[in-house]
C-alpha cells in the first residue's frame, strides 16, 4: 500500500479527504497602468492587506493565543516598513505593474534572508513570501479557495504559510501535512496550539493526492492514501478513542491536581497577553504561571508607556484574582527584537544583550515596567520573575530598582500591594548557583526551552539540528532536579514553564523530583491534569 512518512509535530489520528493547497495571489498579470495609477493600486492593496493581517491576528489570538498570533502583527508592520515597500514603489515608478514589482522585490528580499547565517533570520524568508502572497491577493481581490470547504479534510501543502493556515476552517480541518517545514514552523506551532495531528517533512505527498481519502496517523508519523475498509475503521476507532479521552478530561474541571498518593500541585497557563485571559480561564487554569510581557513591546510601534503596561497587568490580575499571576519582565532580544529599541546587530544574539541584561543596561526603561507592575500589584496576587538571570548580584540589582519604584509610588500616594519575586532558571549557570539565588527570591520557574538549548549547545531555532536534539537529555533533567532541591532547601516553590512541562511522558518524573507547579499552553492544561491524577509523586 502506498504510504509516506514524515516528522510528527503533534500527535493524533485523522481520517478524511486530502486537500492539497496552493499559494494564493497567483493571478494572471493585468496590463500595467500609468505609474500613478499603479501606485494608487499599490497603496490601496497595502492598506487592505494590513487590515487582513490585523484581522488574522485577532482571530488567531482568540483561537490559539497571542504568542501564536504574533506573526500577523509582524506581517502588518512589514506592510508599513520601507525596507519592504520601498523597493516595490521604486519598481512601480520605473514602469512595472504592481504584481510584477511585488513578486520581484519579495523574491530579492526573501533571498537576502535565506542567505543569512542566523537560522531564525533565514526562516523570516517565509514571512516575506507569505506577506507577498497576501499583497498579491489584495491586488487581485481574490481569496484563498481553502477558506471554504464542504466536508472534513486534511490540509496538505508544500509548506503552509501562516495566513493560509489560520484561514482554514477549523470546524472541518482534521489534520495538517506538509512536504517541508520543521518543528518550529508557524504551521507546527499552530497545530500544537489547536491539538491537530500534524506531520512536516513528508515529501511523499503531492498535488496528485488532492481529493483522495487518507489516514493521517501522527502518532506513527505516517500518511496513508486510499485506505481499505479495515484501515479506515481502525483509524476512526483510534480517533474516537482519543475523543472519548478528551471528553473524560472535561470531567476534571474544578477538581484538584492531586496525585494517586495524595500530593497536590498547581497547574497554571502560559499566556502572551490579555487576549488570552479568557482562553486560559476556559481551559480551567489555576492561575497564570507565565505572562510574557515582551508581547506588549513586540506589538507596539514605540516603547509602551507605563499607563499602557499598567492597564494590561491590572486586567490580568483582576481577571484571575485572587489567584496568582506570574509576570515575566521584558524578555526582548535574541529572536524577539523591535526596531525602536535600536539594538545593535550581534553575532550570537542568543548569548547577547537580551532579557534582564537589556533591562539592567537601561534602568529607566526597566523602571517604567517595574512601576507599572508595582501599581498593578494592588489589584490581585502578583508575582514578578526576572528572565536570563545568571547571578545573585543581578537579582539584587533588580530588587533594588523595584524597591526604588515602590518608594516613588508610595511617595506619590499610589497604592502598592505585596509582590512575590522569582527568577527563571534557564541557563546552566542559574541551575548550578540555585542555592545562592534561592536566598534572594520566593520562587523559581524553570524555562526548559532555553535551559535545554544552553545546556546542550543546540540552537533551538535551527531545524538542521533537530536530529541531535534530545529534550529528555539526562544533563537537563539533572539540572532541573538540582534546581528543585535547592529551591526547597531555602523555602522557594519551584515550577516549570517551558515545553517540557506539557510533556506527559515526564509528568511523573517531575512530580517525583518535587516540582510544585506546572505552567503550560492553555490547551495542554486538561491533559496535564489527567496525567497528574494518574501519577505517583513518590
mmCIF file of C-alpha atoms in Angstrom, residues 140-401:
data_model
loop_
_atom_site.group_PDB
_atom_site.id
_atom_site.type_symbol
_atom_site.label_atom_id
_atom_site.label_comp_id
_atom_site.label_asym_id
_atom_site.label_seq_id
_atom_site.Cartn_x
_atom_site.Cartn_y
_atom_site.Cartn_z
ATOM 1 C CA UNK A 140 -6.265 40.834 -7.399
ATOM 2 C CA UNK A 141 -9.181 40.888 -4.984
ATOM 3 C CA UNK A 142 -9.112 37.095 -4.656
ATOM 4 C CA UNK A 143 -9.206 34.999 -1.514
ATOM 5 C CA UNK A 144 -7.770 31.572 -0.938
ATOM 6 C CA UNK A 145 -10.081 28.764 -2.078
ATOM 7 C CA UNK A 146 -9.281 26.725 1.022
ATOM 8 C CA UNK A 147 -11.156 29.213 3.194
ATOM 9 C CA UNK A 148 -14.407 27.318 2.495
ATOM 10 C CA UNK A 149 -14.604 23.512 2.493
ATOM 11 C CA UNK A 150 -17.752 21.400 2.251
ATOM 12 C CA UNK A 151 -16.579 18.338 4.190
ATOM 13 C CA UNK A 152 -13.936 17.345 6.744
ATOM 14 C CA UNK A 153 -10.442 17.450 5.248
ATOM 15 C CA UNK A 154 -6.736 17.025 5.909
ATOM 16 C CA UNK A 155 -4.783 20.041 4.654
ATOM 17 C CA UNK A 156 -1.634 19.245 2.663
ATOM 18 C CA UNK A 157 0.815 21.632 1.040
ATOM 19 C CA UNK A 158 4.437 22.233 0.169
ATOM 20 C CA UNK A 159 4.595 24.344 3.329
ATOM 21 C CA UNK A 160 1.556 26.222 4.566
ATOM 22 C CA UNK A 161 2.016 29.915 5.175
ATOM 23 C CA UNK A 162 0.720 31.340 8.480
ATOM 24 C CA UNK A 163 -2.030 33.213 6.631
ATOM 25 C CA UNK A 164 -3.177 30.086 4.814
ATOM 26 C CA UNK A 165 -3.125 28.028 7.983
ATOM 27 C CA UNK A 166 -5.226 30.422 10.017
ATOM 28 C CA UNK A 167 -7.858 30.756 7.287
ATOM 29 C CA UNK A 168 -8.524 27.009 7.208
ATOM 30 C CA UNK A 169 -11.974 26.107 8.503
ATOM 31 C CA UNK A 170 -11.156 24.717 11.955
ATOM 32 C CA UNK A 171 -14.592 23.078 12.221
ATOM 33 C CA UNK A 172 -13.741 20.819 9.277
ATOM 34 C CA UNK A 173 -9.939 20.680 9.485
ATOM 35 C CA UNK A 174 -8.846 17.285 10.805
ATOM 36 C CA UNK A 175 -5.065 17.442 10.353
ATOM 37 C CA UNK A 176 -2.112 19.011 8.532
ATOM 38 C CA UNK A 177 0.651 17.523 6.363
ATOM 39 C CA UNK A 178 3.452 19.480 4.674
ATOM 40 C CA UNK A 179 6.268 18.407 2.402
ATOM 41 C CA UNK A 180 8.640 20.875 4.075
ATOM 42 C CA UNK A 181 8.553 22.722 7.368
ATOM 43 C CA UNK A 182 10.056 21.991 10.770
ATOM 44 C CA UNK A 183 9.079 21.540 14.400
ATOM 45 C CA UNK A 184 9.412 25.312 14.868
ATOM 46 C CA UNK A 185 7.470 26.369 11.765
ATOM 47 C CA UNK A 186 4.361 28.504 12.158
ATOM 48 C CA UNK A 187 2.248 25.589 10.926
ATOM 49 C CA UNK A 188 3.656 23.275 13.600
ATOM 50 C CA UNK A 189 3.132 25.848 16.350
ATOM 51 C CA UNK A 190 -0.482 26.423 15.340
ATOM 52 C CA UNK A 191 -1.180 22.688 15.016
ATOM 53 C CA UNK A 192 0.079 22.133 18.549
ATOM 54 C CA UNK A 193 -1.934 25.033 19.922
ATOM 55 C CA UNK A 194 -5.104 23.626 18.314
ATOM 56 C CA UNK A 195 -4.346 19.999 19.166
ATOM 57 C CA UNK A 196 -4.469 18.914 15.494
ATOM 58 C CA UNK A 197 -2.483 15.880 14.288
ATOM 59 C CA UNK A 198 0.284 17.163 12.021
ATOM 60 C CA UNK A 199 3.275 15.936 10.032
ATOM 61 C CA UNK A 200 6.056 18.007 8.480
ATOM 62 C CA UNK A 201 8.900 16.892 6.213
ATOM 63 C CA UNK A 202 6.605 14.416 4.430
ATOM 64 C CA UNK A 203 7.938 14.542 0.833
ATOM 65 C CA UNK A 204 5.752 11.709 -0.482
ATOM 66 C CA UNK A 205 2.546 13.752 -0.523
ATOM 67 C CA UNK A 206 1.918 15.858 -3.607
ATOM 68 C CA UNK A 207 -0.723 17.685 -5.671
ATOM 69 C CA UNK A 208 -1.808 14.420 -7.294
ATOM 70 C CA UNK A 209 -3.079 13.268 -3.896
ATOM 71 C CA UNK A 210 -5.708 16.017 -3.829
ATOM 72 C CA UNK A 211 -9.196 14.646 -3.150
ATOM 73 C CA UNK A 212 -8.051 11.189 -2.047
ATOM 74 C CA UNK A 213 -9.298 9.683 1.197
ATOM 75 C CA UNK A 214 -6.391 9.307 3.609
ATOM 76 C CA UNK A 215 -5.474 8.286 7.129
ATOM 77 C CA UNK A 216 -3.092 10.584 8.985
ATOM 78 C CA UNK A 217 -1.519 8.831 11.954
ATOM 79 C CA UNK A 218 0.715 11.462 13.524
ATOM 80 C CA UNK A 219 1.417 9.116 16.441
ATOM 81 C CA UNK A 220 3.161 6.799 13.985
ATOM 82 C CA UNK A 221 4.341 9.563 11.622
ATOM 83 C CA UNK A 222 2.540 8.196 8.560
ATOM 84 C CA UNK A 223 0.042 9.293 5.915
ATOM 85 C CA UNK A 224 -1.809 6.522 4.061
ATOM 86 C CA UNK A 225 -3.918 7.367 0.979
ATOM 87 C CA UNK A 226 -6.870 5.259 -0.186
ATOM 88 C CA UNK A 227 -7.142 3.152 2.971
ATOM 89 C CA UNK A 228 -9.159 -0.049 2.828
ATOM 90 C CA UNK A 229 -12.284 -0.522 4.949
ATOM 91 C CA UNK A 230 -10.326 -2.192 7.759
ATOM 92 C CA UNK A 231 -7.662 0.568 7.904
ATOM 93 C CA UNK A 232 -10.322 3.262 7.787
ATOM 94 C CA UNK A 233 -12.333 1.649 10.570
ATOM 95 C CA UNK A 234 -9.228 1.253 12.747
ATOM 96 C CA UNK A 235 -8.265 4.878 12.267
ATOM 97 C CA UNK A 236 -11.750 6.119 13.073
ATOM 98 C CA UNK A 237 -11.859 3.953 16.184
ATOM 99 C CA UNK A 238 -8.499 5.336 17.307
ATOM 100 C CA UNK A 239 -9.721 8.901 16.698
ATOM 101 C CA UNK A 240 -12.965 8.200 18.573
ATOM 102 C CA UNK A 241 -10.985 6.733 21.463
ATOM 103 C CA UNK A 242 -8.979 9.961 21.628
ATOM 104 C CA UNK A 243 -12.230 11.966 21.529
ATOM 105 C CA UNK A 244 -13.602 9.902 24.412
ATOM 106 C CA UNK A 245 -10.453 10.579 26.386
ATOM 107 C CA UNK A 246 -10.885 14.309 25.696
ATOM 108 C CA UNK A 247 -14.465 14.140 26.991
ATOM 109 C CA UNK A 248 -13.232 12.341 30.101
ATOM 110 C CA UNK A 249 -10.701 15.097 30.685
ATOM 111 C CA UNK A 250 -13.554 17.611 30.713
ATOM 112 C CA UNK A 251 -14.743 15.918 33.900
ATOM 113 C CA UNK A 252 -11.575 17.119 35.650
ATOM 114 C CA UNK A 253 -12.659 20.749 35.584
ATOM 115 C CA UNK A 254 -12.734 22.164 39.078
ATOM 116 C CA UNK A 255 -11.023 19.152 40.659
ATOM 117 C CA UNK A 256 -7.682 19.446 42.491
ATOM 118 C CA UNK A 257 -4.470 18.368 40.744
ATOM 119 C CA UNK A 258 -3.814 15.571 43.221
ATOM 120 C CA UNK A 259 -1.630 12.554 42.524
ATOM 121 C CA UNK A 260 -2.643 8.984 43.348
ATOM 122 C CA UNK A 261 -0.603 9.179 46.546
ATOM 123 C CA UNK A 262 -2.137 12.442 47.713
ATOM 124 C CA UNK A 263 0.233 15.245 46.611
ATOM 125 C CA UNK A 264 -1.432 18.340 45.144
ATOM 126 C CA UNK A 265 0.324 20.685 42.701
ATOM 127 C CA UNK A 266 -0.673 23.787 40.764
ATOM 128 C CA UNK A 267 -1.414 23.876 37.025
ATOM 129 C CA UNK A 268 -1.258 27.349 35.505
ATOM 130 C CA UNK A 269 -1.362 28.816 31.996
ATOM 131 C CA UNK A 270 1.324 30.415 29.843
ATOM 132 C CA UNK A 271 -0.129 33.461 28.077
ATOM 133 C CA UNK A 272 1.172 36.197 25.809
ATOM 134 C CA UNK A 273 -1.216 38.976 26.751
ATOM 135 C CA UNK A 274 -4.693 39.949 27.876
ATOM 136 C CA UNK A 275 -6.252 38.472 24.717
ATOM 137 C CA UNK A 276 -5.546 35.019 26.161
ATOM 138 C CA UNK A 277 -7.157 35.510 29.561
ATOM 139 C CA UNK A 278 -10.496 34.030 28.510
ATOM 140 C CA UNK A 279 -8.755 31.127 26.763
ATOM 141 C CA UNK A 280 -6.830 30.348 29.948
ATOM 142 C CA UNK A 281 -9.989 30.522 32.044
ATOM 143 C CA UNK A 282 -11.920 28.353 29.569
ATOM 144 C CA UNK A 283 -9.254 25.670 29.965
ATOM 145 C CA UNK A 284 -9.609 25.817 33.776
ATOM 146 C CA UNK A 285 -6.198 27.315 34.530
ATOM 147 C CA UNK A 286 -5.467 27.676 38.234
ATOM 148 C CA UNK A 287 -3.712 30.978 37.531
ATOM 149 C CA UNK A 288 -1.076 32.383 35.192
ATOM 150 C CA UNK A 289 2.395 30.941 35.553
ATOM 151 C CA UNK A 290 3.953 32.916 32.710
ATOM 152 C CA UNK A 291 2.669 36.235 31.395
ATOM 153 C CA UNK A 292 5.077 37.020 28.564
ATOM 154 C CA UNK A 293 5.244 40.778 28.927
ATOM 155 C CA UNK A 294 7.516 41.162 25.896
ATOM 156 C CA UNK A 295 4.459 40.958 23.644
ATOM 157 C CA UNK A 296 3.464 44.404 24.881
ATOM 158 C CA UNK A 297 6.702 45.607 23.267
ATOM 159 C CA UNK A 298 6.511 43.449 20.148
ATOM 160 C CA UNK A 299 3.003 44.676 19.333
ATOM 161 C CA UNK A 300 3.838 48.345 19.724
ATOM 162 C CA UNK A 301 5.434 50.756 17.287
ATOM 163 C CA UNK A 302 7.163 52.537 20.161
ATOM 164 C CA UNK A 303 8.020 51.925 23.800
ATOM 165 C CA UNK A 304 4.776 51.026 25.618
ATOM 166 C CA UNK A 305 4.036 53.626 28.256
ATOM 167 C CA UNK A 306 3.667 52.990 31.963
ATOM 168 C CA UNK A 307 -0.085 53.506 31.615
ATOM 169 C CA UNK A 308 -0.383 51.012 28.752
ATOM 170 C CA UNK A 309 1.540 48.399 30.681
ATOM 171 C CA UNK A 310 -0.332 49.071 33.912
ATOM 172 C CA UNK A 311 -3.668 48.547 32.126
ATOM 173 C CA UNK A 312 -2.560 45.142 30.788
ATOM 174 C CA UNK A 313 -1.160 43.880 34.092
ATOM 175 C CA UNK A 314 -4.162 45.136 36.043
ATOM 176 C CA UNK A 315 -6.551 43.382 33.622
ATOM 177 C CA UNK A 316 -4.742 40.072 34.108
ATOM 178 C CA UNK A 317 -4.622 40.396 37.886
ATOM 179 C CA UNK A 318 -8.280 41.369 38.200
ATOM 180 C CA UNK A 319 -9.327 38.571 35.847
ATOM 181 C CA UNK A 320 -7.653 35.872 37.957
ATOM 182 C CA UNK A 321 -7.911 37.440 41.427
ATOM 183 C CA UNK A 322 -7.286 36.100 43.993
ATOM 184 C CA UNK A 323 -5.281 33.516 42.053
ATOM 185 C CA UNK A 324 -1.606 34.045 41.256
ATOM 186 C CA UNK A 325 -0.417 35.804 38.091
ATOM 187 C CA UNK A 326 3.307 35.492 37.349
ATOM 188 C CA UNK A 327 4.600 38.225 35.041
ATOM 189 C CA UNK A 328 7.976 37.744 33.381
ATOM 190 C CA UNK A 329 9.730 41.064 32.933
ATOM 191 C CA UNK A 330 10.692 42.165 29.440
ATOM 192 C CA UNK A 331 12.414 39.342 27.538
ATOM 193 C CA UNK A 332 13.348 41.246 24.383
ATOM 194 C CA UNK A 333 16.436 40.213 22.440
ATOM 195 C CA UNK A 334 17.726 37.071 20.674
ATOM 196 C CA UNK A 335 14.823 36.006 18.399
ATOM 197 C CA UNK A 336 12.495 38.800 19.648
ATOM 198 C CA UNK A 337 13.502 42.297 18.570
ATOM 199 C CA UNK A 338 11.834 45.622 17.787
ATOM 200 C CA UNK A 339 13.320 48.371 15.639
ATOM 201 C CA UNK A 340 12.516 51.237 18.020
ATOM 202 C CA UNK A 341 14.871 49.853 20.671
ATOM 203 C CA UNK A 342 17.836 50.330 18.358
ATOM 204 C CA UNK A 343 19.538 47.093 19.384
ATOM 205 C CA UNK A 344 22.900 46.538 17.734
ATOM 206 C CA UNK A 345 23.334 43.534 15.456
ATOM 207 C CA UNK A 346 25.051 40.731 17.340
ATOM 208 C CA UNK A 347 26.976 37.768 16.007
ATOM 209 C CA UNK A 348 25.306 35.492 18.537
ATOM 210 C CA UNK A 349 22.139 37.159 19.818
ATOM 211 C CA UNK A 350 21.092 34.135 21.919
ATOM 212 C CA UNK A 351 24.168 34.879 24.044
ATOM 213 C CA UNK A 352 23.884 38.626 23.751
ATOM 214 C CA UNK A 353 22.157 41.668 25.198
ATOM 215 C CA UNK A 354 18.753 40.210 25.969
ATOM 216 C CA UNK A 355 16.141 39.921 28.724
ATOM 217 C CA UNK A 356 17.368 41.111 32.138
ATOM 218 C CA UNK A 357 20.729 42.138 30.681
ATOM 219 C CA UNK A 358 18.999 44.615 28.399
ATOM 220 C CA UNK A 359 16.800 45.841 31.258
ATOM 221 C CA UNK A 360 19.703 46.379 33.657
ATOM 222 C CA UNK A 361 21.683 48.201 30.981
ATOM 223 C CA UNK A 362 18.730 50.592 30.534
ATOM 224 C CA UNK A 363 17.468 51.186 34.079
ATOM 225 C CA UNK A 364 14.989 53.944 33.205
ATOM 226 C CA UNK A 365 13.425 51.720 30.566
ATOM 227 C CA UNK A 366 13.235 48.908 33.128
ATOM 228 C CA UNK A 367 11.750 51.173 35.787
ATOM 229 C CA UNK A 368 8.822 52.034 33.509
ATOM 230 C CA UNK A 369 7.811 48.384 33.549
ATOM 231 C CA UNK A 370 8.547 47.920 37.244
ATOM 232 C CA UNK A 371 6.414 50.956 38.168
ATOM 233 C CA UNK A 372 3.533 49.591 36.075
ATOM 234 C CA UNK A 373 3.840 46.204 37.777
ATOM 235 C CA UNK A 374 4.030 47.735 41.262
ATOM 236 C CA UNK A 375 0.889 49.797 40.595
ATOM 237 C CA UNK A 376 -0.942 46.709 39.298
ATOM 238 C CA UNK A 377 0.008 44.707 42.401
ATOM 239 C CA UNK A 378 -2.791 46.435 44.314
ATOM 240 C CA UNK A 379 -5.390 44.668 42.147
ATOM 241 C CA UNK A 380 -4.594 40.994 42.646
ATOM 242 C CA UNK A 381 -1.964 38.416 43.525
ATOM 243 C CA UNK A 382 1.162 39.459 41.608
ATOM 244 C CA UNK A 383 4.384 37.520 41.204
ATOM 245 C CA UNK A 384 7.229 39.020 39.194
ATOM 246 C CA UNK A 385 10.070 36.971 37.763
ATOM 247 C CA UNK A 386 13.270 38.031 36.087
ATOM 248 C CA UNK A 387 14.483 36.116 32.991
ATOM 249 C CA UNK A 388 18.016 35.052 32.000
ATOM 250 C CA UNK A 389 19.424 35.538 35.491
ATOM 251 C CA UNK A 390 22.894 34.054 35.996
ATOM 252 C CA UNK A 391 23.963 35.577 39.320
ATOM 253 C CA UNK A 392 22.649 36.709 42.690
ATOM 254 C CA UNK A 393 24.117 40.151 42.003
ATOM 255 C CA UNK A 394 21.730 40.582 39.066
ATOM 256 C CA UNK A 395 18.789 39.620 41.267
ATOM 257 C CA UNK A 396 19.825 42.104 43.930
ATOM 258 C CA UNK A 397 20.063 44.894 41.352
ATOM 259 C CA UNK A 398 16.567 44.047 40.042
ATOM 260 C CA UNK A 399 15.216 44.102 43.593
ATOM 261 C CA UNK A 400 16.870 47.475 44.241
ATOM 262 C CA UNK A 401 15.203 49.007 41.178
#
